[in-house]
Amino acid sequence: MNIFRNRFVNIAILVLVALVLRFYFEEFLGEENATWIRVTSIIVILGVGAVFVLRGIANIIEETTEILSERTKIASGLLQSLGTAFPDMILGIVAAIMSLRLVSSDYALAINFAIIAAATTFGSNIYNIGHAAWCVFRQNISNKKEKPVLMMPGIKGLGTVIPMKDHTTKPSLMEIDESVDILNVLTILTAVVAISMVVFGQVANPPENVSGDLYQLVKPAGFVILALCILTMYIFRKTKRQHILVQEIAKEERYYAKKSTFAILFILALSGAAILFAAESMVSAVQVFCDITGMPFVIAGVLAGVIGCMGEMIVVHNFTINPKGRIGDALVGVGMDNIVTTMGASIVAVMGGIFLGGNALILIFVIILALNTVLIWQISKMKNYFLLH
């Protein structure tokens, strides 16, 4: 009971910090405050929100998804993605809501928020896929050399990747195949989004502050993509992992294994609330940062994308350096995470608040498609290791 109280207190602190960011520090972002006060508030909101709140929530998600998967037979990668992608979705949806509020009073600013919504949502996919490709790349190197390697060469503090032969449990080939299938679906969905915006979504009279062409993901396309995302999540909902013995579950996960499903879901609900409040303050901080520095909103949105996907990146990182066979979960989770964020983008489109400029549209989607290919390549190399050993 003392342990539960301590963990519950930790979660309560995360929620409290998120509330303080939203209802206290966000008040200092207003134009009536001195520039140094606004900049300090931006640093506090983005720094504390990302490093403390989102990182803390990511750890909770990492510790609970395996237990829920064992009980529900739903793929832990899917459960993991629903939690870790929530910040991406909320950042995009909150930015879209802000955009819609401003359409009648300040159309140019409304478009800027809509650009933040799109750039944050799709930009986070870049970081997720790229980071996952690096993690699998380092795992493949460790497998080839048959010795531990640092996750980041020259930096010991980021953990060590050990050869797969030394893992206590290993991912199944079915799990690896499923991760590739999901990434292939993600590639198709990403291409559909890009084509839909170019073919159906060019804005005839873009605001003066937007240089070049401006494209919108229109509502009909948003509904189609939303349906495809939900269908994908349903098709890949079942776990492909072998049953995990209790003694093989990490200490922190064994703690949750002793708690009821209701208690775990309640903890995750509190975690979602913390993400929601932190995300809203972060979107406002990004917008004010652009006003102060003159940085283009699309660039700021892409940079903000790392905030939203930090949870998934932490989970993938930890699952790679943790020799418990969880890298399969990580790969399924990465693909699903980006399916969920694409679903978030479609929800924003249905709301009518997602736009991208021509150059940004091309660069973001080309990078996503390229990184998808790289990750599939690295996963294929890892699968070859299992087939040969």
Short mmCIF file of C-alpha atoms in Angstrom, two decimals:
data_model
loop_
_atom_site.label_atom_id
_atom_site.label_comp_id
_atom_site.label_asym_id
_atom_site.label_seq_id
_atom_site.Cartn_x
_atom_site.Cartn_y
_atom_site.Cartn_z
CA MET A 1 0.00 0.00 0.00
CA ASN A 2 2.90 2.34 0.76
CA ILE A 3 4.37 1.64 -2.66
CA PHE A 4 1.04 2.36 -4.32
CA ARG A 5 0.71 5.61 -2.39
CA ASN A 6 4.22 6.63 -3.44
CA ARG A 7 3.52 5.90 -7.10
CA PHE A 8 0.15 7.57 -6.91
CA VAL A 9 1.86 10.62 -5.38
CA ASN A 10 4.34 10.65 -8.27
CA ILE A 11 1.50 10.67 -10.80
CA ALA A 12 -0.35 13.34 -8.81
CA ILE A 13 2.79 15.49 -8.91
CA LEU A 14 2.97 15.13 -12.70
CA VAL A 15 -0.65 16.27 -12.99
CA LEU A 16 -0.05 19.17 -10.59
CA VAL A 17 3.03 20.35 -12.51
CA ALA A 18 1.05 20.22 -15.78
CA LEU A 19 -1.71 22.31 -14.18
CA VAL A 20 0.83 24.86 -12.95
CA LEU A 21 2.29 25.17 -16.45
CA ARG A 22 -1.16 25.61 -17.96
CA PHE A 23 -2.78 27.98 -15.47
CA TYR A 24 0.21 29.84 -14.00
CA PHE A 25 3.23 30.06 -16.30
CA GLU A 26 1.09 30.41 -19.43
CA GLU A 27 -0.22 33.70 -17.99
CA PHE A 28 3.28 35.19 -18.38
CA LEU A 29 3.26 34.63 -22.16
CA GLY A 30 1.02 37.65 -22.78
CA GLU A 31 2.25 40.70 -24.68
CA GLU A 32 1.74 42.90 -21.61
CA ASN A 33 4.76 41.22 -19.98
CA ALA A 34 8.39 42.11 -20.61
CA THR A 35 10.17 40.08 -23.28
CA TRP A 36 12.54 38.45 -20.78
CA ILE A 37 9.57 37.29 -18.70
CA ARG A 38 7.88 35.79 -21.77
CA VAL A 39 11.09 34.05 -22.88
CA THR A 40 11.65 32.66 -19.38
CA SER A 41 8.10 31.32 -19.33
CA ILE A 42 8.62 29.67 -22.74
CA ILE A 43 11.78 27.95 -21.48
CA VAL A 44 10.05 26.76 -18.30
CA ILE A 45 6.95 25.49 -20.11
CA LEU A 46 8.82 23.64 -22.87
CA GLY A 47 11.62 22.40 -20.63
CA VAL A 48 9.57 21.22 -17.66
CA GLY A 49 6.76 19.96 -19.86
CA ALA A 50 9.05 17.84 -22.04
CA VAL A 51 11.71 16.69 -19.58
CA PHE A 52 9.55 16.18 -16.49
CA VAL A 53 5.90 15.70 -17.44
CA LEU A 54 6.16 13.86 -20.78
CA ARG A 55 9.16 11.81 -19.70
CA GLY A 56 7.44 10.79 -16.48
CA ILE A 57 4.32 9.79 -18.37
CA ALA A 58 6.40 7.79 -20.86
CA ASN A 59 7.86 5.75 -18.01
CA ILE A 60 4.36 4.99 -16.71
CA ILE A 61 3.25 3.88 -20.17
CA GLU A 62 6.31 1.69 -20.53
CA GLU A 63 5.62 -0.01 -17.19
CA THR A 64 1.90 -0.66 -17.73
CA THR A 65 1.42 -1.66 -21.38
CA GLU A 66 2.95 -5.13 -20.99
CA ILE A 67 0.60 -5.94 -18.12
CA LEU A 68 -2.47 -4.71 -20.00
CA SER A 69 -1.40 -6.65 -23.08
CA GLU A 70 -1.10 -9.87 -21.08
CA ARG A 71 -4.59 -9.36 -19.67
CA THR A 72 -6.40 -8.17 -22.80
CA LYS A 73 -4.36 -9.96 -25.53
CA ILE A 74 -4.18 -6.61 -27.33
CA ALA A 75 -0.75 -5.90 -28.83
CA SER A 76 1.31 -4.01 -26.28
CA GLY A 77 2.73 -1.96 -29.14
CA LEU A 78 -0.80 -0.72 -29.89
CA LEU A 79 -1.48 0.04 -26.22
CA GLN A 80 1.90 1.74 -26.00
CA SER A 81 1.19 3.85 -29.08
CA LEU A 82 -2.19 5.01 -27.81
CA GLY A 83 -0.42 6.45 -24.80
CA THR A 84 2.75 7.81 -26.35
CA ALA A 85 1.00 9.27 -29.41
CA PHE A 86 -1.48 11.11 -27.23
CA PRO A 87 0.85 14.14 -26.86
CA ASP A 88 1.22 14.37 -30.66
CA MET A 89 -2.53 14.23 -31.13
CA ILE A 90 -3.23 16.74 -28.37
CA LEU A 91 -0.60 19.19 -29.60
CA GLY A 92 -2.12 19.05 -33.08
CA ILE A 93 -5.75 19.12 -31.95
CA VAL A 94 -5.16 21.94 -29.46
CA ALA A 95 -3.41 23.98 -32.17
CA ALA A 96 -6.35 23.27 -34.52
CA ILE A 97 -8.88 24.41 -31.92
CA MET A 98 -6.91 27.62 -31.42
CA SER A 99 -6.86 28.05 -35.19
CA LEU A 100 -10.62 27.63 -35.55
CA ARG A 101 -11.23 30.18 -32.79
CA LEU A 102 -9.29 32.77 -34.76
CA VAL A 103 -10.70 32.17 -38.26
CA SER A 104 -13.24 35.01 -38.07
CA SER A 105 -11.06 37.51 -36.19
CA ASP A 106 -7.49 36.89 -37.43
CA TYR A 107 -7.34 34.57 -40.44
CA ALA A 108 -3.57 34.88 -40.88
CA LEU A 109 -2.91 33.87 -37.25
CA ALA A 110 -5.46 31.06 -37.60
CA ILE A 111 -3.47 29.69 -40.54
CA ASN A 112 -0.28 29.92 -38.47
CA PHE A 113 -1.81 27.77 -35.74
CA ALA A 114 -3.07 25.34 -38.39
CA ILE A 115 0.47 25.09 -39.78
CA ILE A 116 1.77 24.37 -36.26
CA ALA A 117 -0.87 21.62 -35.98
CA ALA A 118 0.29 19.94 -39.19
CA ALA A 119 4.02 20.45 -38.71
CA THR A 120 3.91 19.18 -35.13
CA THR A 121 1.86 16.11 -36.02
CA PHE A 122 3.82 15.03 -39.09
CA GLY A 123 7.14 16.35 -37.77
CA SER A 124 6.88 14.01 -34.79
CA ASN A 125 6.70 11.08 -37.24
CA ILE A 126 10.11 12.10 -38.56
CA TYR A 127 11.70 11.90 -35.13
CA ASN A 128 9.95 8.65 -34.18
CA ILE A 129 10.93 6.79 -37.34
CA GLY A 130 14.45 8.22 -37.48
CA HIS A 131 15.18 7.41 -33.84
CA ALA A 132 13.77 3.88 -34.18
CA ALA A 133 15.92 3.30 -37.28
CA TRP A 134 18.99 4.34 -35.27
CA CYS A 135 18.08 2.02 -32.38
CA VAL A 136 17.67 -0.99 -34.69
CA PHE A 137 20.86 -0.01 -36.52
CA ARG A 138 22.81 -0.12 -33.25
CA GLN A 139 21.16 -3.43 -32.35
CA ASN A 140 22.25 -4.87 -35.69
CA ILE A 141 25.81 -3.71 -35.11
CA SER A 142 25.81 -5.34 -31.68
CA ASN A 143 24.47 -8.56 -33.18
CA LYS A 144 27.11 -8.53 -35.93
CA LYS A 145 30.03 -7.84 -33.57
CA GLU A 146 28.58 -10.19 -30.94
CA LYS A 147 29.44 -7.73 -28.19
CA PRO A 148 27.80 -4.75 -26.44
CA VAL A 149 27.94 -1.37 -28.15
CA LEU A 150 26.99 2.07 -26.89
CA MET A 151 23.65 3.36 -28.11
CA MET A 152 25.40 6.59 -29.05
CA PRO A 153 29.13 6.18 -29.80
CA GLY A 154 31.24 8.04 -27.26
CA ILE A 155 28.34 8.73 -24.87
CA LYS A 156 27.99 6.17 -22.07
CA GLY A 157 25.06 7.85 -20.37
CA LEU A 158 22.59 6.84 -23.11
CA GLY A 159 22.87 3.14 -22.43
CA THR A 160 24.41 0.04 -24.00
CA VAL A 161 22.91 -2.30 -26.58
CA ILE A 162 23.75 -5.97 -26.08
CA PRO A 163 23.66 -8.75 -28.71
CA MET A 164 20.25 -10.32 -29.19
CA LYS A 165 21.66 -13.74 -28.27
CA ASP A 166 22.15 -12.47 -24.72
CA HIS A 167 18.58 -11.21 -24.30
CA THR A 168 16.55 -13.20 -21.78
CA THR A 169 13.59 -13.29 -24.18
CA LYS A 170 13.47 -12.52 -27.86
CA PRO A 171 10.84 -11.07 -30.20
CA SER A 172 9.02 -13.54 -32.42
CA LEU A 173 9.36 -13.54 -36.19
CA MET A 174 5.62 -12.89 -36.41
CA GLU A 175 6.11 -9.75 -34.32
CA ILE A 176 8.91 -8.54 -36.58
CA ASP A 177 6.82 -9.24 -39.69
CA GLU A 178 3.90 -7.33 -38.19
CA SER A 179 6.06 -4.29 -37.53
CA VAL A 180 7.10 -4.27 -41.20
CA ASP A 181 3.47 -4.64 -42.29
CA ILE A 182 2.45 -1.69 -40.13
CA LEU A 183 5.27 0.45 -41.51
CA ASN A 184 4.20 -0.42 -45.05
CA VAL A 185 0.66 0.67 -44.22
CA LEU A 186 2.10 3.87 -42.74
CA THR A 187 3.99 4.51 -45.98
CA ILE A 188 0.77 4.15 -47.97
CA LEU A 189 -1.20 6.38 -45.58
CA THR A 190 1.51 9.05 -45.67
CA ALA A 191 1.46 9.03 -49.47
CA VAL A 192 -2.36 9.27 -49.47
CA VAL A 193 -2.21 12.29 -47.16
CA ALA A 194 0.38 14.05 -49.33
CA ILE A 195 -1.45 13.30 -52.60
CA SER A 196 -4.79 14.39 -51.12
CA MET A 197 -3.35 17.72 -50.04
CA VAL A 198 -1.77 18.42 -53.42
CA VAL A 199 -4.67 17.23 -55.59
CA PHE A 200 -7.64 18.45 -53.57
CA GLY A 201 -6.37 20.92 -51.01
CA GLN A 202 -4.61 23.85 -52.69
CA VAL A 203 -5.78 27.13 -51.13
CA ALA A 204 -6.79 29.65 -53.79
CA ASN A 205 -6.01 32.82 -51.83
CA PRO A 206 -3.42 32.15 -49.11
CA PRO A 207 -2.78 34.87 -46.48
CA GLU A 208 -0.10 37.47 -47.24
CA ASN A 209 2.17 36.11 -44.51
CA VAL A 210 2.41 32.76 -46.33
CA SER A 211 4.94 32.65 -49.15
CA GLY A 212 4.33 30.22 -51.99
CA ASP A 213 1.52 27.70 -52.28
CA LEU A 214 -0.60 26.65 -49.32
CA TYR A 215 -2.31 23.26 -49.07
CA GLN A 216 -5.04 21.96 -46.78
CA LEU A 217 -6.03 18.41 -45.91
CA VAL A 218 -9.72 18.75 -46.78
CA LYS A 219 -12.51 17.24 -44.69
CA PRO A 220 -13.57 14.42 -47.09
CA ALA A 221 -9.97 13.20 -47.29
CA GLY A 222 -9.73 13.53 -43.52
CA PHE A 223 -12.72 11.21 -43.05
CA VAL A 224 -11.23 8.62 -45.44
CA ILE A 225 -7.82 8.68 -43.73
CA LEU A 226 -9.45 8.51 -40.29
CA ALA A 227 -11.38 5.39 -41.36
CA LEU A 228 -8.21 3.79 -42.77
CA CYS A 229 -6.27 4.48 -39.54
CA ILE A 230 -9.01 2.95 -37.38
CA LEU A 231 -9.19 -0.07 -39.69
CA THR A 232 -5.40 -0.53 -39.44
CA MET A 233 -5.47 -0.39 -35.66
CA TYR A 234 -8.27 -2.97 -35.62
CA ILE A 235 -6.48 -5.36 -37.98
CA PHE A 236 -3.24 -5.28 -35.98
CA ARG A 237 -4.87 -5.22 -32.54
CA LYS A 238 -3.89 -8.75 -31.49
CA THR A 239 -0.56 -9.44 -29.82
CA LYS A 240 1.98 -11.64 -31.57
CA ARG A 241 4.20 -11.99 -28.52
CA GLN A 242 4.73 -15.20 -26.65
CA HIS A 243 3.46 -15.31 -23.09
CA ILE A 244 5.86 -13.64 -20.64
CA LEU A 245 6.55 -15.39 -17.36
CA VAL A 246 6.03 -13.26 -14.26
CA GLN A 247 9.64 -13.68 -13.15
CA GLU A 248 10.80 -12.30 -16.51
CA ILE A 249 8.82 -9.09 -16.09
CA ALA A 250 10.80 -6.11 -14.85
CA LYS A 251 10.47 -5.16 -11.18
CA GLU A 252 8.44 -2.02 -11.85
CA GLU A 253 6.09 -3.97 -14.13
CA ARG A 254 5.59 -6.70 -11.51
CA TYR A 255 4.31 -3.95 -9.26
CA TYR A 256 1.56 -3.12 -11.75
CA ALA A 257 0.92 -6.84 -12.31
CA LYS A 258 -0.41 -6.95 -8.74
CA LYS A 259 -2.86 -4.10 -9.35
CA SER A 260 -6.32 -4.32 -10.87
CA THR A 261 -6.94 -3.33 -14.47
CA PHE A 262 -9.20 -0.54 -13.21
CA ALA A 263 -6.36 0.89 -11.09
CA ILE A 264 -3.99 0.82 -14.08
CA LEU A 265 -6.55 2.49 -16.35
CA PHE A 266 -7.18 5.15 -13.71
CA ILE A 267 -3.45 5.87 -13.55
CA LEU A 268 -3.32 6.13 -17.34
CA ALA A 269 -6.33 8.48 -17.31
CA LEU A 270 -4.49 10.78 -14.89
CA SER A 271 -1.45 10.55 -17.16
CA GLY A 272 -3.59 11.61 -20.12
CA ALA A 273 -4.86 14.61 -18.17
CA ALA A 274 -1.29 15.66 -17.40
CA ILE A 275 -0.36 15.42 -21.09
CA LEU A 276 -3.42 17.41 -22.08
CA PHE A 277 -2.68 20.39 -19.83
CA ALA A 278 1.05 20.35 -20.61
CA ALA A 279 0.38 20.17 -24.36
CA GLU A 280 -1.93 23.18 -24.37
CA SER A 281 0.64 25.35 -22.62
CA MET A 282 3.37 24.08 -24.99
CA VAL A 283 1.40 25.06 -28.11
CA SER A 284 0.93 28.56 -26.73
CA ALA A 285 4.64 28.74 -25.89
CA VAL A 286 5.60 27.76 -29.45
CA GLN A 287 3.29 30.40 -30.92
CA VAL A 288 4.70 33.14 -28.66
CA PHE A 289 8.24 32.01 -29.44
CA CYS A 290 7.52 32.52 -33.16
CA ASP A 291 6.11 35.99 -32.46
CA ILE A 292 9.20 37.01 -30.50
CA THR A 293 11.89 35.51 -32.75
CA GLY A 294 10.20 35.74 -36.15
CA MET A 295 10.79 32.02 -36.74
CA PRO A 296 8.46 30.55 -39.40
CA PHE A 297 5.60 28.65 -37.80
CA VAL A 298 6.22 25.52 -39.83
CA ILE A 299 9.81 25.27 -38.56
CA ALA A 300 8.71 25.87 -34.99
CA GLY A 301 6.00 23.25 -35.42
CA VAL A 302 8.46 20.67 -36.68
CA LEU A 303 10.78 21.44 -33.77
CA ALA A 304 7.84 21.15 -31.38
CA GLY A 305 7.14 17.73 -32.84
CA VAL A 306 10.00 16.30 -30.80
CA ILE A 307 8.08 17.29 -27.67
CA GLY A 308 5.05 15.31 -28.70
CA CYS A 309 6.97 12.20 -29.71
CA MET A 310 9.45 12.23 -26.84
CA GLY A 311 7.40 9.62 -24.97
CA GLU A 312 7.62 7.12 -27.83
CA MET A 313 11.32 7.84 -28.35
CA ILE A 314 12.04 7.17 -24.68
CA VAL A 315 10.06 3.92 -24.77
CA VAL A 316 11.84 2.70 -27.93
CA HIS A 317 15.21 3.66 -26.45
CA ASN A 318 14.52 1.86 -23.17
CA PHE A 319 13.14 -1.24 -24.87
CA THR A 320 16.26 -1.45 -27.05
CA ILE A 321 18.79 -1.25 -24.20
CA ASN A 322 16.64 -3.45 -21.94
CA PRO A 323 17.54 -7.13 -22.63
CA LYS A 324 14.00 -8.41 -22.10
CA GLY A 325 13.03 -9.01 -25.71
CA ARG A 326 10.94 -5.83 -25.81
CA ILE A 327 12.43 -4.46 -29.04
CA GLY A 328 9.62 -6.22 -30.91
CA ASP A 329 7.11 -4.23 -28.87
CA ALA A 330 9.07 -1.11 -29.65
CA LEU A 331 8.95 -1.66 -33.41
CA VAL A 332 5.24 -2.42 -33.46
CA GLY A 333 4.73 0.57 -31.16
CA VAL A 334 6.64 2.95 -33.43
CA GLY A 335 4.59 2.00 -36.46
CA MET A 336 1.35 2.18 -34.51
CA ASP A 337 2.38 5.47 -32.88
CA ASN A 338 2.68 7.07 -36.30
CA ILE A 339 -0.61 5.52 -37.42
CA VAL A 340 -2.21 7.12 -34.35
CA THR A 341 -0.61 10.52 -35.04
CA THR A 342 -1.81 10.28 -38.66
CA MET A 343 -5.26 9.59 -37.23
CA GLY A 344 -4.81 12.72 -35.11
CA ALA A 345 -3.99 14.68 -38.25
CA SER A 346 -7.15 13.36 -39.90
CA ILE A 347 -9.19 14.45 -36.89
CA VAL A 348 -7.64 17.91 -37.19
CA ALA A 349 -8.52 17.87 -40.91
CA VAL A 350 -12.12 16.98 -40.12
CA MET A 351 -12.12 19.96 -37.75
CA GLY A 352 -10.87 22.09 -40.66
CA GLY A 353 -7.59 23.17 -39.16
CA ILE A 354 -4.58 21.60 -40.88
CA PHE A 355 -2.51 23.42 -43.51
CA LEU A 356 1.04 23.18 -44.90
CA GLY A 357 3.01 25.36 -47.27
CA GLY A 358 4.29 23.89 -50.51
CA ASN A 359 7.97 23.51 -49.63
CA ALA A 360 7.22 22.24 -46.12
CA LEU A 361 4.70 19.76 -47.50
CA ILE A 362 7.24 18.26 -49.89
CA LEU A 363 10.12 18.12 -47.40
CA ILE A 364 8.18 16.66 -44.47
CA PHE A 365 6.54 13.86 -46.44
CA VAL A 366 9.64 12.98 -48.46
CA ILE A 367 11.65 12.67 -45.23
CA ILE A 368 8.97 10.51 -43.60
CA LEU A 369 8.82 8.16 -46.60
CA ALA A 370 12.62 7.93 -46.79
CA LEU A 371 12.98 7.15 -43.08
CA ASN A 372 10.22 4.54 -43.32
CA THR A 373 12.29 2.80 -45.98
CA VAL A 374 15.44 2.96 -43.84
CA LEU A 375 13.64 1.52 -40.81
CA ILE A 376 12.15 -1.34 -42.85
CA TRP A 377 15.66 -2.04 -44.20
CA GLN A 378 17.12 -2.23 -40.68
CA ILE A 379 14.29 -4.43 -39.42
CA SER A 380 14.89 -6.79 -42.37
CA LYS A 381 18.56 -7.05 -41.40
CA MET A 382 17.56 -7.88 -37.83
CA LYS A 383 15.16 -10.53 -39.06
CA ASN A 384 17.99 -12.09 -41.10
CA TYR A 385 19.95 -12.42 -37.85
CA PHE A 386 17.13 -14.51 -36.35
CA LEU A 387 16.82 -16.65 -39.46
CA LEU A 388 20.57 -17.40 -39.45
CA HIS A 389 20.90 -18.07 -35.73
#
